[in-house]
Structure formats: C-alpha cells, structure tokens
C-alpha positions as YAML, in Angstrom:
chain: A
units: angstrom
residues:
- id: 1
  name: MET
  ca: [0.06, 0.02, 0.01]
- id: 2
  name: ALA
  ca: [1.43, 3.43, -0.98]
- id: 3
  name: ASN
  ca: [1.91, 5.85, 1.78]
- id: 4
  name: GLY
  ca: [0.10, 9.27, 1.52]
- id: 5
  name: PRO
  ca: [1.38, 12.66, 2.49]
- id: 6
  name: GLY
  ca: [3.65, 12.85, 5.42]
- id: 7
  name: GLY
  ca: [4.42, 8.98, 5.30]
- id: 8
  name: MET
  ca: [0.69, 8.14, 6.50]
- id: 9
  name: ASN
  ca: [-0.97, 5.15, 4.73]
- id: 10
  name: MET
  ca: [-4.48, 5.49, 3.55]
- id: 11
  name: SER
  ca: [-6.14, 3.69, 6.62]
- id: 12
  name: ASP
  ca: [-4.24, 6.25, 8.93]
- id: 13
  name: MET
  ca: [-5.63, 8.98, 6.78]
- id: 14
  name: PHE
  ca: [-9.04, 7.63, 6.74]
- id: 15
  name: GLY
  ca: [-9.08, 7.20, 10.51]
- id: 16
  name: LYS
  ca: [-8.06, 10.89, 11.02]
- id: 17
  name: MET
  ca: [-10.81, 11.88, 8.75]
- id: 18
  name: MET
  ca: [-13.23, 10.10, 10.64]
- id: 19
  name: GLU
  ca: [-12.11, 11.38, 13.85]
- id: 20
  name: MET
  ca: [-12.45, 14.96, 12.50]
- id: 21
  name: GLN
  ca: [-15.88, 14.31, 11.22]
- id: 22
  name: GLU
  ca: [-16.85, 12.92, 14.59]
- id: 23
  name: LYS
  ca: [-15.49, 16.05, 16.33]
- id: 24
  name: MET
  ca: [-17.21, 18.37, 13.75]
- id: 25
  name: ASN
  ca: [-20.52, 16.57, 14.48]
- id: 26
  name: ALA
  ca: [-20.25, 16.87, 18.29]
- id: 27
  name: ALA
  ca: [-19.33, 20.53, 18.00]
- id: 28
  name: GLN
  ca: [-22.29, 21.29, 15.81]
- id: 29
  name: GLU
  ca: [-24.59, 19.43, 18.18]
- id: 30
  name: GLY
  ca: [-23.12, 21.62, 20.95]
- id: 31
  name: LEU
  ca: [-23.76, 24.86, 19.00]
- id: 32
  name: GLU
  ca: [-27.68, 24.27, 19.44]
- id: 33
  name: ASP
  ca: [-27.33, 25.06, 23.16]
- id: 34
  name: GLU
  ca: [-24.92, 28.14, 22.69]
- id: 35
  name: THR
  ca: [-26.72, 31.31, 22.28]
- id: 36
  name: VAL
  ca: [-26.14, 35.02, 21.51]
- id: 37
  name: THR
  ca: [-28.27, 38.09, 22.00]
- id: 38
  name: ALA
  ca: [-28.08, 41.08, 19.86]
- id: 39
  name: GLU
  ca: [-29.90, 44.49, 20.39]
- id: 40
  name: ALA
  ca: [-31.17, 47.14, 18.12]
- id: 41
  name: GLY
  ca: [-32.49, 50.44, 18.75]
- id: 42
  name: GLY
  ca: [-30.60, 50.84, 22.25]
- id: 43
  name: GLY
  ca: [-32.06, 47.70, 23.41]
- id: 44
  name: MET
  ca: [-35.72, 48.33, 22.25]
- id: 45
  name: VAL
  ca: [-35.52, 45.04, 20.23]
- id: 46
  name: LYS
  ca: [-33.44, 42.00, 21.50]
- id: 47
  name: VAL
  ca: [-32.96, 39.03, 19.44]
- id: 48
  name: THR
  ca: [-31.58, 35.79, 20.47]
- id: 49
  name: ALA
  ca: [-30.05, 33.14, 18.18]
- id: 50
  name: ASN
  ca: [-28.28, 29.81, 18.83]
- id: 51
  name: GLY
  ca: [-24.95, 28.64, 17.26]
- id: 52
  name: ASN
  ca: [-26.87, 26.87, 14.50]
- id: 53
  name: GLN
  ca: [-27.99, 30.30, 13.42]
- id: 54
  name: LYS
  ca: [-31.75, 29.74, 14.20]
- id: 55
  name: ILE
  ca: [-33.59, 32.66, 15.99]
- id: 56
  name: THR
  ca: [-34.71, 31.40, 19.30]
- id: 57
  name: GLY
  ca: [-36.28, 34.42, 20.71]
- id: 58
  name: ILE
  ca: [-37.28, 38.12, 20.22]
- id: 59
  name: GLU
  ca: [-38.04, 40.66, 22.72]
- id: 60
  name: ILE
  ca: [-39.65, 43.93, 22.03]
- id: 61
  name: ASP
  ca: [-39.86, 46.86, 24.44]
- id: 62
  name: PRO
  ca: [-43.55, 48.10, 24.48]
- id: 63
  name: GLU
  ca: [-42.03, 51.48, 24.05]
- id: 64
  name: ALA
  ca: [-40.89, 50.50, 20.43]
- id: 65
  name: VAL
  ca: [-44.47, 49.85, 19.44]
- id: 66
  name: ASP
  ca: [-45.90, 53.01, 17.79]
- id: 67
  name: PRO
  ca: [-48.91, 52.20, 15.68]
- id: 68
  name: ASP
  ca: [-48.04, 55.25, 13.60]
- id: 69
  name: ASP
  ca: [-44.57, 54.23, 12.95]
- id: 70
  name: LEU
  ca: [-44.55, 50.47, 12.31]
- id: 71
  name: GLU
  ca: [-41.62, 50.99, 9.73]
- id: 72
  name: LEU
  ca: [-39.35, 51.88, 12.61]
- id: 73
  name: LEU
  ca: [-40.16, 48.74, 14.55]
- id: 74
  name: GLU
  ca: [-39.74, 46.66, 11.46]
- id: 75
  name: ASP
  ca: [-36.35, 48.15, 10.67]
- id: 76
  name: LEU
  ca: [-35.31, 47.53, 14.29]
- id: 77
  name: VAL
  ca: [-36.36, 43.65, 14.27]
- id: 78
  name: ILE
  ca: [-34.45, 43.24, 10.92]
- id: 79
  name: ALA
  ca: [-31.33, 44.97, 12.35]
- id: 80
  name: GLY
  ca: [-31.54, 42.74, 15.48]
- id: 81
  name: VAL
  ca: [-32.17, 39.51, 13.54]
- id: 82
  name: ASN
  ca: [-29.14, 40.35, 11.22]
- id: 83
  name: LYS
  ca: [-26.89, 41.22, 14.19]
- id: 84
  name: ALA
  ca: [-27.84, 38.00, 16.13]
- id: 85
  name: LEU
  ca: [-27.14, 35.78, 12.90]
- id: 86
  name: GLU
  ca: [-23.94, 37.48, 12.37]
- id: 87
  name: ASP
  ca: [-22.81, 37.03, 15.97]
- id: 88
  name: ALA
  ca: [-24.04, 33.40, 16.08]
- id: 89
  name: SER
  ca: [-22.18, 32.61, 12.84]
- id: 90
  name: ASP
  ca: [-19.03, 34.16, 14.40]
- id: 91
  name: MET
  ca: [-19.46, 32.18, 17.60]
- id: 92
  name: ALA
  ca: [-20.02, 28.99, 15.66]
- id: 93
  name: GLN
  ca: [-16.75, 29.48, 13.62]
- id: 94
  name: GLU
  ca: [-14.83, 30.17, 16.91]
- id: 95
  name: GLN
  ca: [-16.31, 26.95, 18.48]
- id: 96
  name: MET
  ca: [-15.45, 24.97, 15.63]
- id: 97
  name: LYS
  ca: [-11.96, 26.12, 15.50]
- id: 98
  name: GLU
  ca: [-11.54, 25.28, 19.16]
- id: 99
  name: SER
  ca: [-12.94, 21.96, 18.80]
- id: 100
  name: MET
  ca: [-10.86, 21.13, 15.91]
- id: 101
  name: GLY
  ca: [-7.76, 22.20, 17.60]
- id: 102
  name: GLY
  ca: [-4.54, 20.94, 15.94]
- id: 103
  name: MET
  ca: [-6.47, 18.94, 13.47]
- id: 104
  name: LEU
  ca: [-6.69, 21.63, 10.74]
- id: 105
  name: PRO
  ca: [-3.75, 23.11, 8.85]
- id: 106
  name: PRO
  ca: [-2.88, 26.70, 10.09]
- id: 107
  name: GLY
  ca: [-4.69, 29.28, 8.42]
- id: 108
  name: MET
  ca: [-7.44, 26.93, 7.04]
- id: 109
  name: ASP
  ca: [-10.71, 28.94, 6.44]
- id: 110
  name: LEU
  ca: [-13.66, 27.01, 7.98]
- id: 111
  name: SER
  ca: [-16.06, 28.65, 5.56]
- id: 112
  name: GLN
  ca: [-14.67, 26.45, 2.89]
- id: 113
  name: LEU
  ca: [-16.34, 23.47, 4.75]
- id: 114
  name: GLY
  ca: [-19.62, 25.17, 4.82]
- id: 115
  name: LEU
  ca: [-19.22, 26.54, 8.45]
...
C-alpha cells in the first residue's frame, strides 16, 4: 500500500478523517445550546439566536411599538435579527476552530467547509 502525504498510509488518513468528522458533528450539536443576544435601537429590540443560526427569541420593548411608525419597529427587528445571525455565525466558527484544535492546517478557512 502506498503511503500518502507525510508518510501516512491510506487507512491512517481515513481514520484521521473519521475522527475529524466525529469532532465536527459533536461541536455542531453543542452549538444548538449556545446562544447570543443582539440588540437594536438601544435595546428596544433584543434577538436571541443559537449557534446553528436559528432565531430562538425576540423581545420587543413596548415603547418601541408605535402604531403610527411600524416601519421603525420593522427596521429594528431586521437589524436585530441580522446582528444576532452574524454574532451566531462568528460564535459557531470560533467554537468549531476550538473543537478542531490542531487537526486543521494553520490558516484553513472553515467557511470552505460550509461552516
């Protein structure tokens, strides 16, 4: 059997890939329990998202509800949701980097793996 890069044979490489996949799956499952909360309008709208980038909660201060200016409230909700999703994505990437530790080559961009 021919050795692959770094003197590893194919079964060693396959084993490493399986180990990496298991670590990624475990890290992704853990992200469901991790949350971030973003605010818009000085806290008038608070949006919570989990590490899987799903919105898990929205709080709206009653003062933000003006029947004559619903557009402002809509804009605040959009801003809060976008910020929460961005923060959740950043948190997920950090968690994945930590869980993968030394298994990834230095400088590898996890977004190439769809993370």
